Every structure is written in C-alpha cells, then in structure tokens.
Tab-separated table of N, CA and C in Angstrom:
chain	number	residue	atom	x	y	z
F	1326	PHE	N	-5.792	23.693	12.673
F	1326	PHE	CA	-6.638	24.661	11.992
F	1326	PHE	C	-7.951	24.020	11.553
F	1327	GLY	N	-7.892	22.775	11.104
F	1327	GLY	CA	-9.094	22.096	10.632
F	1327	GLY	C	-10.128	21.911	11.727
F	1328	ILE	N	-9.663	21.556	12.928
F	1328	ILE	CA	-10.599	21.379	14.045
F	1328	ILE	C	-11.204	22.724	14.418
F	1329	TYR	N	-10.402	23.760	14.415
F	1329	TYR	CA	-10.907	25.112	14.695
F	1329	TYR	C	-11.972	25.504	13.659
F	1330	ALA	N	-11.666	25.286	12.382
F	1330	ALA	CA	-12.620	25.634	11.317
F	1330	ALA	C	-13.903	24.840	11.458
F	1331	PHE	N	-13.783	23.567	11.824
F	1331	PHE	CA	-14.982	22.745	12.015
F	1331	PHE	C	-15.835	23.295	13.143
F	1332	CYS	N	-15.208	23.680	14.243
F	1332	CYS	CA	-15.952	24.240	15.371
F	1332	CYS	C	-16.653	25.544	14.983
F	1333	ILE	N	-15.966	26.402	14.255
F	1333	ILE	CA	-16.573	27.658	13.808
F	1333	ILE	C	-17.728	27.377	12.857
F	1334	GLU	N	-17.528	26.442	11.935
F	1334	GLU	CA	-18.554	26.115	10.943
F	1334	GLU	C	-19.802	25.528	11.589
F	1335	THR	N	-19.625	24.795	12.680
F	1335	THR	CA	-20.775	24.187	13.357
F	1335	THR	C	-21.351	25.104	14.433
F	1336	LYS	N	-21.034	26.373	14.314
F	1336	LYS	CA	-21.608	27.430	15.162
F	1336	LYS	C	-21.243	27.316	16.638
F	1337	GLN	N	-20.021	26.845	16.914
F	1337	GLN	CA	-19.538	26.810	18.292
F	1337	GLN	C	-19.030	28.198	18.668
F	1338	GLN	N	-18.983	28.447	19.960
F	1338	GLN	CA	-18.420	29.714	20.412
F	1338	GLN	C	-16.931	29.756	20.077
F	1339	ARG	N	-16.415	30.942	19.863
F	1339	ARG	CA	-15.009	31.088	19.491
F	1339	ARG	C	-14.090	30.498	20.569
F	1340	PHE	N	-14.458	30.637	21.846
F	1340	PHE	CA	-13.648	30.072	22.924
F	1340	PHE	C	-13.544	28.555	22.768
F	1341	ILE	N	-14.660	27.899	22.472
F	1341	ILE	CA	-14.672	26.450	22.272
F	1341	ILE	C	-13.826	26.093	21.048
F	1342	ALA	N	-13.952	26.892	20.000
F	1342	ALA	CA	-13.209	26.634	18.769
F	1342	ALA	C	-11.704	26.725	18.991
F	1343	ILE	N	-11.276	27.563	19.897
F	1343	ILE	CA	-9.852	27.679	20.223
F	1343	ILE	C	-9.430	26.582	21.206
F	1344	LEU	N	-10.294	26.261	22.152
F	1344	LEU	CA	-9.977	25.292	23.194
F	1344	LEU	C	-9.876	23.858	22.659
F	1345	VAL	N	-10.775	23.469	21.783
F	1345	VAL	CA	-10.816	22.071	21.315
F	1345	VAL	C	-9.517	21.654	20.618
F	1346	PRO	N	-8.983	22.414	19.652
F	1346	PRO	CA	-7.705	21.978	19.056
F	1346	PRO	C	-6.567	21.918	20.072
F	1347	PHE	N	-6.565	22.865	21.020
F	1347	PHE	CA	-5.529	22.847	22.056
F	1347	PHE	C	-5.624	21.574	22.883
F	1348	LEU	N	-6.838	21.205	23.289
F	1348	LEU	CA	-7.025	19.981	24.060
F	1348	LEU	C	-6.673	18.743	23.230
F	1349	PHE	N	-6.990	18.795	21.957
F	1349	PHE	CA	-6.692	17.663	21.080
F	1349	PHE	C	-5.198	17.367	21.048
F	1350	VAL	N	-4.378	18.373	20.890
F	1350	VAL	CA	-2.929	18.132	20.827
F	1350	VAL	C	-2.348	17.793	22.193
F	1351	GLN	N	-3.112	17.988	23.266
F	1351	GLN	CA	-2.644	17.626	24.599
F	1351	GLN	C	-2.954	16.173	24.946
F	1352	ILE	N	-3.714	15.481	24.116
F	1352	ILE	CA	-3.997	14.071	24.369
F	1352	ILE	C	-2.662	13.343	24.402
F	1353	TYR	N	-2.466	12.533	25.409
F	1353	TYR	CA	-1.179	11.885	25.626
F	1353	TYR	C	-0.735	11.075	24.413
F	1354	THR	N	-1.649	10.331	23.818
F	1354	THR	CA	-1.302	9.501	22.666
F	1354	THR	C	-0.817	10.356	21.504
F	1355	ILE	N	-1.451	11.491	21.269
F	1355	ILE	CA	-1.052	12.384	20.186
F	1355	ILE	C	0.331	12.968	20.484
F	1356	ARG	N	0.527	13.436	21.702
F	1356	ARG	CA	1.826	14.003	22.057
F	1356	ARG	C	2.923	12.953	22.026
F	1357	PHE	N	2.637	11.762	22.526
F	1357	PHE	CA	3.641	10.700	22.610
F	1357	PHE	C	4.062	10.210	21.223
F	1358	SER	N	3.124	10.121	20.315
F	1358	SER	CA	3.417	9.474	19.036
F	1358	SER	C	3.642	10.444	17.881
F	1359	ARG	N	3.616	11.731	18.124
F	1359	ARG	CA	3.706	12.675	17.002
F	1359	ARG	C	5.028	12.607	16.246
F	1360	PHE	N	6.088	12.143	16.874
F	1360	PHE	CA	7.369	12.043	16.180
F	1360	PHE	C	7.588	10.655	15.576
F	1361	ALA	N	6.969	9.649	16.171
F	1361	ALA	CA	7.196	8.274	15.720
F	1361	ALA	C	6.101	7.781	14.781
F	1362	ALA	N	4.944	8.377	14.825
F	1362	ALA	CA	3.811	7.861	14.056
F	1362	ALA	C	3.297	8.901	13.065
F	1363	ASN	N	4.208	9.434	12.268
F	1363	ASN	CA	3.825	10.491	11.333
F	1363	ASN	C	2.768	10.028	10.349
F	1364	VAL	N	2.884	8.823	9.832
F	1364	VAL	CA	1.913	8.317	8.863
F	1364	VAL	C	0.554	8.136	9.526
F	1365	ASP	N	0.556	7.621	10.746
F	1365	ASP	CA	-0.699	7.426	11.462
F	1365	ASP	C	-1.406	8.754	11.725
F	1366	LEU	N	-0.655	9.723	12.194
F	1366	LEU	CA	-1.259	11.024	12.468
F	1366	LEU	C	-1.691	11.717	11.180
F	1367	GLY	N	-0.880	11.608	10.143
F	1367	GLY	CA	-1.273	12.184	8.858
F	1367	GLY	C	-2.556	11.559	8.335
F	1368	SER	N	-2.670	10.256	8.463
F	1368	SER	CA	-3.899	9.575	8.033
F	1368	SER	C	-5.088	10.046	8.852
F	1369	MET	N	-4.865	10.217	10.149
F	1369	MET	CA	-5.943	10.689	11.005
F	1369	MET	C	-6.406	12.086	10.574
F	1370	TYR	N	-5.471	12.953	10.218
F	1370	TYR	CA	-5.847	14.290	9.778
F	1370	TYR	C	-6.609	14.237	8.449
F	1371	PHE	N	-6.203	13.343	7.547
F	1371	PHE	CA	-6.953	13.179	6.302
F	1371	PHE	C	-8.371	12.672	6.577
F	1372	VAL	N	-8.510	11.746	7.527
F	1372	VAL	CA	-9.843	11.236	7.879
F	1372	VAL	C	-10.683	12.350	8.492
F	1373	LEU	N	-10.093	13.151	9.368
F	1373	LEU	CA	-10.836	14.274	9.951
F	1373	LEU	C	-11.276	15.268	8.871
F	1374	ALA	N	-10.401	15.548	7.918
F	1374	ALA	CA	-10.770	16.446	6.816
F	1374	ALA	C	-11.889	15.827	5.971
F	1375	CYS	N	-11.831	14.525	5.779
F	1375	CYS	CA	-12.895	13.821	5.048
F	1375	CYS	C	-14.227	13.980	5.769
F	1376	ILE	N	-14.224	13.760	7.072
F	1376	ILE	CA	-15.458	13.866	7.857
F	1376	ILE	C	-15.978	15.295	7.847
F	1377	PHE	N	-15.085	16.251	7.990
F	1377	PHE	CA	-15.480	17.658	7.978
F	1377	PHE	C	-16.135	18.021	6.644
F	1378	ALA	N	-15.508	17.640	5.543
F	1378	ALA	CA	-16.076	17.942	4.226
F	1378	ALA	C	-17.389	17.195	4.005
F	1379	LEU	N	-17.499	15.960	4.499
F	1379	LEU	CA	-18.764	15.217	4.384
F	1379	LEU	C	-19.873	15.912	5.159
F	1380	TYR	N	-19.534	16.397	6.334
F	1380	TYR	CA	-20.508	17.133	7.143
F	1380	TYR	C	-21.016	18.369	6.387
F	1381	LEU	N	-20.082	19.103	5.803
F	1381	LEU	CA	-20.482	20.288	5.042
F	1381	LEU	C	-21.281	19.906	3.793
F	1382	TRP	N	-20.887	18.816	3.127
F	1382	TRP	CA	-21.621	18.349	1.944
F	1382	TRP	C	-23.058	17.986	2.321
F	1383	ALA	N	-23.243	17.311	3.450
F	1383	ALA	CA	-24.588	16.919	3.876
F	1383	ALA	C	-25.462	18.143	4.131
F	1384	ASP	N	-24.834	19.216	4.579
F	1384	ASP	CA	-25.580	20.448	4.865
F	1384	ASP	C	-25.866	21.247	3.598
F	1385	ARG	N	-24.887	21.338	2.698
F	1385	ARG	CA	-25.003	22.224	1.534
F	1385	ARG	C	-25.289	21.510	0.223
F	1386	LYS	N	-25.013	20.220	0.152
F	1386	LYS	CA	-25.227	19.403	-1.050
F	1386	LYS	C	-24.524	19.969	-2.288
F	1387	THR	N	-23.304	20.441	-2.101
F	1387	THR	CA	-22.517	20.894	-3.243
F	1387	THR	C	-21.486	19.822	-3.576
F	1388	LEU	N	-21.374	19.522	-4.839
F	1388	LEU	CA	-20.542	18.413	-5.293
F	1388	LEU	C	-19.072	18.580	-4.935
F	1389	TRP	N	-18.559	19.806	-4.987
F	1389	TRP	CA	-17.139	20.008	-4.728
F	1389	TRP	C	-16.767	19.618	-3.300
F	1390	LEU	N	-17.672	19.749	-2.339
F	1390	LEU	CA	-17.388	19.319	-0.966
F	1390	LEU	C	-17.282	17.800	-0.877
F	1391	LEU	N	-18.117	17.115	-1.633
F	1391	LEU	CA	-18.039	15.655	-1.688
F	1391	LEU	C	-16.719	15.218	-2.319
F	1392	VAL	N	-16.298	15.918	-3.353
F	1392	VAL	CA	-15.030	15.603	-4.014
F	1392	VAL	C	-13.855	15.842	-3.060
F	1393	ILE	N	-13.878	16.943	-2.322
F	1393	ILE	CA	-12.818	17.231	-1.346
F	1393	ILE	C	-12.784	16.136	-0.276
F	1394	SER	N	-13.947	15.717	0.170
F	1394	SER	CA	-14.019	14.640	1.147
F	1394	SER	C	-13.410	13.361	0.579
F	1395	ALA	N	-13.757	13.033	-0.652
F	1395	ALA	CA	-13.250	11.815	-1.287
F	1395	ALA	C	-11.735	11.878	-1.495
F	1396	ILE	N	-11.231	13.032	-1.876
F	1396	ILE	CA	-9.782	13.181	-2.061
F	1396	ILE	C	-9.056	12.934	-0.742
F	1397	ASN	N	-9.572	13.499	0.331
F	1397	ASN	CA	-8.956	13.281	1.642
F	1397	ASN	C	-9.044	11.815	2.050
F	1398	PHE	N	-10.165	11.186	1.772
F	1398	PHE	CA	-10.299	9.766	2.090
F	1398	PHE	C	-9.323	8.941	1.262
F	1399	GLY	N	-9.203	9.271	-0.017
F	1399	GLY	CA	-8.259	8.570	-0.874
F	1399	GLY	C	-6.831	8.701	-0.387
F	1400	MET	N	-6.451	9.890	0.046
F	1400	MET	CA	-5.100	10.090	0.572
F	1400	MET	C	-4.895	9.253	1.834
F	1401	ALA	N	-5.925	9.162	2.674
F	1401	ALA	CA	-5.813	8.379	3.904
F	1401	ALA	C	-5.670	6.888	3.601
F	1402	ILE	N	-6.472	6.351	2.676
F	1402	ILE	CA	-6.365	4.911	2.391
F	1402	ILE	C	-5.083	4.593	1.641
F	1403	GLY	N	-4.543	5.576	0.941
F	1403	GLY	CA	-3.265	5.359	0.288
F	1403	GLY	C	-2.120	5.288	1.283
F	1404	ALA	N	-2.282	5.950	2.410
F	1404	ALA	CA	-1.221	5.982	3.414
F	1404	ALA	C	-1.304	4.823	4.406
F	1405	LYS	N	-2.502	4.425	4.779
F	1405	LYS	CA	-2.679	3.363	5.780
F	1405	LYS	C	-3.790	2.423	5.333
F	1406	TYR	N	-3.481	1.148	5.294
F	1406	TYR	CA	-4.467	0.150	4.882
F	1406	TYR	C	-5.680	0.114	5.796
F	1407	ILE	N	-5.475	0.304	7.078
F	1407	ILE	CA	-6.551	0.159	8.056
F	1407	ILE	C	-7.677	1.176	7.837
F	1408	ILE	N	-7.385	2.267	7.171
F	1408	ILE	CA	-8.404	3.289	6.925
F	1408	ILE	C	-9.510	2.754	6.022
F	1409	CYS	N	-9.219	1.726	5.246
F	1409	CYS	CA	-10.247	1.130	4.377
F	1409	CYS	C	-11.464	0.672	5.176
F	1410	VAL	N	-11.278	0.383	6.459
F	1410	VAL	CA	-12.387	-0.021	7.320
F	1410	VAL	C	-13.458	1.080	7.367
F	1411	PHE	N	-13.045	2.321	7.249
F	1411	PHE	CA	-13.987	3.442	7.314
F	1411	PHE	C	-14.810	3.607	6.039
F	1412	ALA	N	-14.498	2.870	5.007
F	1412	ALA	CA	-15.237	2.999	3.746
F	1412	ALA	C	-16.708	2.641	3.923
F	1413	ILE	N	-16.996	1.638	4.726
F	1413	ILE	CA	-18.388	1.204	4.912
F	1413	ILE	C	-19.207	2.270	5.638
F	1414	PRO	N	-18.763	2.785	6.799
F	1414	PRO	CA	-19.568	3.830	7.430
F	1414	PRO	C	-19.695	5.101	6.583
F	1415	VAL	N	-18.636	5.441	5.856
F	1415	VAL	CA	-18.705	6.628	4.996
F	1415	VAL	C	-19.732	6.404	3.890
F	1416	ALA	N	-19.710	5.229	3.267
F	1416	ALA	CA	-20.684	4.920	2.213
F	1416	ALA	C	-22.107	4.927	2.761
F	1417	LEU	N	-22.299	4.369	3.941
F	1417	LEU	CA	-23.637	4.387	4.563
F	1417	LEU	C	-24.088	5.811	4.849
F	1418	TYR	N	-23.170	6.638	5.336
F	1418	TYR	CA	-23.511	8.033	5.624
F	1418	TYR	C	-23.936	8.760	4.357
F	1419	ILE	N	-23.209	8.540	3.276
F	1419	ILE	CA	-23.564	9.191	2.006
F	1419	ILE	C	-24.943	8.725	1.549
F	1420	CYS	N	-25.204	7.431	1.639
F	1420	CYS	CA	-26.512	6.897	1.222
F	1420	CYS	C	-27.642	7.441	2.094
F	1421	ILE	N	-27.418	7.522	3.397
F	1421	ILE	CA	-28.445	8.048	4.309
F	1421	ILE	C	-28.703	9.514	4.024
F	1422	GLN	N	-27.650	10.282	3.779
F	1422	GLN	CA	-27.827	11.707	3.499
F	1422	GLN	C	-28.524	11.946	2.172
F	1423	GLU	N	-28.352	11.047	1.243
F	1423	GLU	CA	-28.929	11.226	-0.089
F	1423	GLU	C	-30.444	10.997	-0.067
F	1424	ARG	N	-30.906	10.005	0.701
F	1424	ARG	CA	-32.331	9.708	0.879
F	1424	ARG	C	-33.107	9.504	-0.416
F	1425	ARG	N	-32.446	9.163	-1.459
F	1425	ARG	CA	-33.142	8.823	-2.694
F	1425	ARG	C	-32.343	7.746	-3.409
F	1426	SER	N	-32.857	7.263	-4.461
F	1426	SER	CA	-32.247	6.107	-5.106
F	1426	SER	C	-31.014	6.459	-5.939
F	1427	SER	N	-30.645	7.717	-6.005
F	1427	SER	CA	-29.492	8.118	-6.802
F	1427	SER	C	-28.200	7.612	-6.164
F	1428	MET	N	-27.417	6.924	-6.960
F	1428	MET	CA	-26.128	6.431	-6.495
F	1428	MET	C	-24.994	7.378	-6.914
F	1429	ARG	N	-25.348	8.462	-7.566
F	1429	ARG	CA	-24.332	9.365	-8.105
F	1429	ARG	C	-23.346	9.881	-7.050
F	1430	PRO	N	-23.818	10.386	-5.893
F	1430	PRO	CA	-22.845	10.870	-4.899
F	1430	PRO	C	-21.891	9.769	-4.429
F	1431	LEU	N	-22.412	8.569	-4.250
F	1431	LEU	CA	-21.560	7.475	-3.809
F	1431	LEU	C	-20.536	7.111	-4.888
F	1432	LEU	N	-20.958	7.113	-6.135
F	1432	LEU	CA	-20.039	6.811	-7.235
F	1432	LEU	C	-18.991	7.909	-7.398
F	1433	VAL	N	-19.400	9.163	-7.242
F	1433	VAL	CA	-18.448	10.283	-7.311
F	1433	VAL	C	-17.411	10.150	-6.202
F	1434	PHE	N	-17.885	9.862	-4.997
F	1434	PHE	CA	-16.974	9.694	-3.863
F	1434	PHE	C	-16.004	8.548	-4.119
F	1435	ALA	N	-16.529	7.412	-4.563
F	1435	ALA	CA	-15.682	6.236	-4.813
F	1435	ALA	C	-14.658	6.510	-5.917
F	1436	ALA	N	-15.085	7.181	-6.971
F	1436	ALA	CA	-14.176	7.450	-8.091
F	1436	ALA	C	-13.036	8.376	-7.667
F	1437	TRP	N	-13.356	9.474	-7.010
F	1437	TRP	CA	-12.310	10.410	-6.588
F	1437	TRP	C	-11.431	9.798	-5.504
F	1438	GLY	N	-12.026	9.038	-4.597
F	1438	GLY	CA	-11.225	8.362	-3.575
F	1438	GLY	C	-10.259	7.371	-4.209
F	1439	ALA	N	-10.730	6.649	-5.224
F	1439	ALA	CA	-9.879	5.675	-5.916
F	1439	ALA	C	-8.754	6.371	-6.677
F	1440	ILE	N	-9.065	7.469	-7.325
F	1440	ILE	CA	-8.033	8.201	-8.076
F	1440	ILE	C	-6.876	8.594	-7.161
F	1441	PHE	N	-7.191	9.041	-5.956
F	1441	PHE	CA	-6.147	9.519	-5.053
F	1441	PHE	C	-5.615	8.450	-4.108
F	1442	GLY	N	-6.295	7.312	-3.984
F	1442	GLY	CA	-5.860	6.305	-3.030
F	1442	GLY	C	-5.276	5.042	-3.608
F	1443	LEU	N	-5.697	4.672	-4.796
F	1443	LEU	CA	-5.282	3.380	-5.329
F	1443	LEU	C	-3.861	3.359	-5.895
F	1444	TYR	N	-3.266	4.516	-6.075
F	1444	TYR	CA	-1.907	4.557	-6.612
F	1444	TYR	C	-0.977	3.632	-5.830
F	1445	TRP	N	-1.017	3.699	-4.495
F	1445	TRP	CA	-0.088	2.925	-3.678
F	1445	TRP	C	-0.364	1.436	-3.763
F	1446	TYR	N	-1.637	1.070	-3.893
F	1446	TYR	CA	-1.975	-0.344	-4.012
F	1446	TYR	C	-1.496	-0.899	-5.358
F	1447	ILE	N	-1.680	-0.117	-6.408
F	1447	ILE	CA	-1.216	-0.522	-7.741
F	1447	ILE	C	0.306	-0.610	-7.754
F	1448	ARG	N	0.957	0.371	-7.169
F	1448	ARG	CA	2.423	0.374	-7.094
F	1448	ARG	C	2.923	-0.854	-6.352
F	1449	ASN	N	2.317	-1.162	-5.204
F	1449	ASN	CA	2.706	-2.354	-4.454
F	1449	ASN	C	2.510	-3.620	-5.280
F	1450	PHE	N	1.405	-3.681	-6.003
F	1450	PHE	CA	1.143	-4.869	-6.820
F	1450	PHE	C	2.188	-5.017	-7.917
F	1451	ILE	N	2.544	-3.912	-8.551
F	1451	ILE	CA	3.561	-3.961	-9.618
F	1451	ILE	C	4.918	-4.373	-9.058
F	1452	LEU	N	5.307	-3.816	-7.912
F	1452	LEU	CA	6.625	-4.094	-7.346
F	1452	LEU	C	6.727	-5.454	-6.666
F	1453	THR	N	5.635	-5.877	-6.007
F	1453	THR	CA	5.728	-7.077	-5.174
F	1453	THR	C	4.772	-8.193	-5.574
F	1454	GLY	N	3.778	-7.878	-6.394
F	1454	GLY	CA	2.751	-8.865	-6.695
F	1454	GLY	C	1.695	-8.945	-5.613
F	1455	ASN	N	1.763	-8.052	-4.632
F	1455	ASN	CA	0.834	-8.032	-3.504
F	1455	ASN	C	0.401	-6.593	-3.274
F	1456	PRO	N	-0.874	-6.269	-3.509
F	1456	PRO	CA	-1.301	-4.869	-3.354
F	1456	PRO	C	-1.266	-4.366	-1.918
F	1457	VAL	N	-1.305	-5.256	-0.952
F	1457	VAL	CA	-1.293	-4.846	0.454
F	1457	VAL	C	-0.035	-5.347	1.166
F	1458	HIS	N	1.064	-5.382	0.428
F	1458	HIS	CA	2.346	-5.842	0.985
F	1458	HIS	C	2.696	-5.021	2.207
F	1459	PRO	N	3.101	-5.551	3.312
F	1459	PRO	CA	3.541	-6.911	3.584
F	1459	PRO	C	2.445	-7.811	4.159
F	1460	PHE	N	1.198	-7.423	4.076
F	1460	PHE	CA	0.104	-8.234	4.597
F	1460	PHE	C	-0.415	-9.183	3.516
F	1461	ALA	N	-1.279	-10.084	3.894
F	1461	ALA	CA	-1.908	-11.061	3.000
F	1461	ALA	C	-0.869	-11.915	2.274
F	1462	THR	N	0.208	-12.214	2.969
F	1462	THR	CA	1.250	-13.025	2.341
F	1462	THR	C	0.795	-14.453	2.103
F	1463	GLY	N	-0.180	-14.915	2.871
F	1463	GLY	CA	-0.724	-16.244	2.639
F	1463	GLY	C	-1.437	-16.330	1.310
F	1464	LEU	N	-1.999	-15.223	0.871
F	1464	LEU	CA	-2.723	-15.171	-0.401
F	1464	LEU	C	-1.802	-14.837	-1.572
F	1465	PHE	N	-0.924	-13.862	-1.374
F	1465	PHE	CA	-0.083	-13.371	-2.470
F	1465	PHE	C	1.360	-13.869	-2.421
F	1466	GLY	N	1.775	-14.464	-1.319
F	1466	GLY	CA	3.149	-14.922	-1.184
F	1466	GLY	C	4.050	-13.830	-0.631
F	1467	PHE	N	5.316	-14.177	-0.426
F	1467	PHE	CA	6.299	-13.255	0.140
F	1467	PHE	C	7.098	-12.609	-0.982
F	1468	TYR	N	7.596	-11.415	-0.714
F	1468	TYR	CA	8.409	-10.726	-1.716
F	1468	TYR	C	9.820	-10.544	-1.173
F	1469	ASP	N	10.034	-9.467	-0.436
F	1469	ASP	CA	11.378	-9.217	0.086
F	1469	ASP	C	11.528	-9.665	1.535
F	1470	TRP	N	10.445	-10.124	2.132
F	1470	TRP	CA	10.499	-10.690	3.468
F	1470	TRP	C	10.105	-12.147	3.352
F	1471	ASN	N	10.662	-12.958	4.234
F	1471	ASN	CA	10.186	-14.327	4.291
F	1471	ASN	C	9.336	-14.494	5.547
F	1472	GLU	N	8.879	-15.682	5.778
F	1472	GLU	CA	7.973	-15.895	6.905
F	1472	GLU	C	8.638	-15.578	8.242
F	1473	ALA	N	9.908	-15.918	8.390
F	1473	ALA	CA	10.635	-15.628	9.639
F	1473	ALA	C	10.754	-14.113	9.863
F	1474	ASP	N	10.972	-13.344	8.791
F	1474	ASP	CA	11.039	-11.879	8.907
F	1474	ASP	C	9.699	-11.316	9.398
F	1475	MET	N	8.612	-11.840	8.843
F	1475	MET	CA	7.281	-11.365	9.237
F	1475	MET	C	7.023	-11.649	10.713
F	1476	ILE	N	7.366	-12.837	11.169
F	1476	ILE	CA	7.161	-13.201	12.578
F	1476	ILE	C	7.993	-12.284	13.471
F	1477	SER	N	9.226	-12.026	13.090
F	1477	SER	CA	10.102	-11.144	13.853
F	1477	SER	C	9.539	-9.728	13.924
F	1478	GLN	N	9.047	-9.218	12.808
F	1478	GLN	CA	8.468	-7.872	12.779
F	1478	GLN	C	7.237	-7.781	13.683
F	1479	MET	N	6.369	-8.767	13.616
F	1479	MET	CA	5.155	-8.754	14.429
F	1479	MET	C	5.493	-8.846	15.918
F	1480	GLN	N	6.513	-9.622	16.276
F	1480	GLN	CA	6.939	-9.698	17.671
F	1480	GLN	C	7.490	-8.351	18.133
F	1481	ALA	N	8.257	-7.681	17.292
F	1481	ALA	CA	8.800	-6.367	17.647
F	1481	ALA	C	7.678	-5.353	17.824
F	1482	LEU	N	6.673	-5.419	16.972
F	1482	LEU	CA	5.545	-4.485	17.092
F	1482	LEU	C	4.748	-4.746	18.361
F	1483	SER	N	4.653	-5.983	18.785
F	1483	SER	CA	3.867	-6.288	19.984
F	1483	SER	C	4.577	-5.821	21.251
F	1484	VAL	N	5.905	-5.669	21.205
F	1484	VAL	CA	6.660	-5.216	22.363
F	1484	VAL	C	6.624	-3.692	22.473
F	1485	GLU	N	6.768	-2.983	21.356
F	1485	GLU	CA	6.838	-1.531	21.372
F	1485	GLU	C	5.464	-0.935	21.143
F	1486	ARG	N	4.767	-0.740	22.235
F	1486	ARG	CA	3.409	-0.191	22.158
F	1486	ARG	C	3.355	1.141	22.887
F	1487	ILE	N	2.360	1.906	22.518
F	1487	ILE	CA	2.087	3.134	23.264
F	1487	ILE	C	1.462	2.714	24.597
F	1488	PRO	N	1.878	3.325	25.677
F	1488	PRO	CA	1.316	2.941	26.967
F	1488	PRO	C	-0.209	3.094	26.978
F	1489	ARG	N	-0.846	2.236	27.745
F	1489	ARG	CA	-2.314	2.289	27.835
F	1489	ARG	C	-2.738	3.612	28.460
F	1490	ASN	N	-3.912	4.089	28.023
F	1490	ASN	CA	-4.443	5.320	28.571
F	1490	ASN	C	-5.957	5.234	28.571
F	1491	LEU	N	-6.620	6.281	28.974
F	1491	LEU	CA	-8.081	6.277	29.062
F	1491	LEU	C	-8.762	6.193	27.713
F	1492	LEU	N	-8.089	6.597	26.627
F	1492	LEU	CA	-8.696	6.541	25.308
F	1492	LEU	C	-8.654	5.132	24.800
C-alpha cells in the first residue's frame, strides 16, 4: 500500500501505481526471503516509509511529516543495526532541503528517531553490557556467546545465503 500511495502522491498514472507494488513483490529476493527474513523486510518497509515521509516533508515542510519519517527511521534502526548507515544520507538530505542555517528539523528528526529506536540499544546494554550485542565483542566483551560460538555463527551465515541475482 505504501508504494502505491507514493506513486499516487508523486503524480504517477494509476496503472503505474498498481503495477509497481506488484512488480516489487515479484522480485526474487523479496519472494525468497519473505518467510525467513521478516526483520529484514520489516526494516526495509520502515525505511521506505521514512523516505516517503521525507519526500512529502521536503515538498510541504510540515513538521508532522518529518516526525513520521523519524519514527519510521527509529523503528528501523531499532530492528536492524545496519540501518544506522542510512543516518548520514538522511541527515544530509534534511540539511540540503532546509537550505538555511536552522538545525531544528535535523534535531527534531534525531530526537524522534532516538525515542523510537534507542530502546533496543539501551535494553541490550542493560542485559549484556553491549548495546550492539552480539557485535563489537572486541570492544564490549562476550555475554552469552563465547568466541567459538561467534565464529560458528558467522560460518553458518556465510553458507546459507540467498542465491545471487541481478539485484
């Protein structure tokens, strides 16, 4: 529904708006991993909602759209650590769209994103002493896994991959 709404909002023809989500779910990686990679797909949908709301915010400059974008981003970073990589391009986009020295939109985005995203990092820190557990064990140490467990897990992940495709 979100992709359809984005297409309609960006003045695409209704046929395109219906076709794009259908094609999206037909991507082999999406179809192959939809049952095994629920967190990954959920994070992707939160990122798409973040981008959609940012796009609308850039057009309309209403604060609530920026807040919705930040909430979606916060939910995504709370679910998957790797989403934090997108913080830099999102921050740059907000700064470019603002075109003035006001840092308020960026601070609003960061605050709302933190409110909805940092819970899991704080929880991990309280439970394990490592906010990004099971990663960064060299910095924070091991909790319920030891070094041999980590090596075994990484070897298992390297064997079970999604088959290569054009994407």
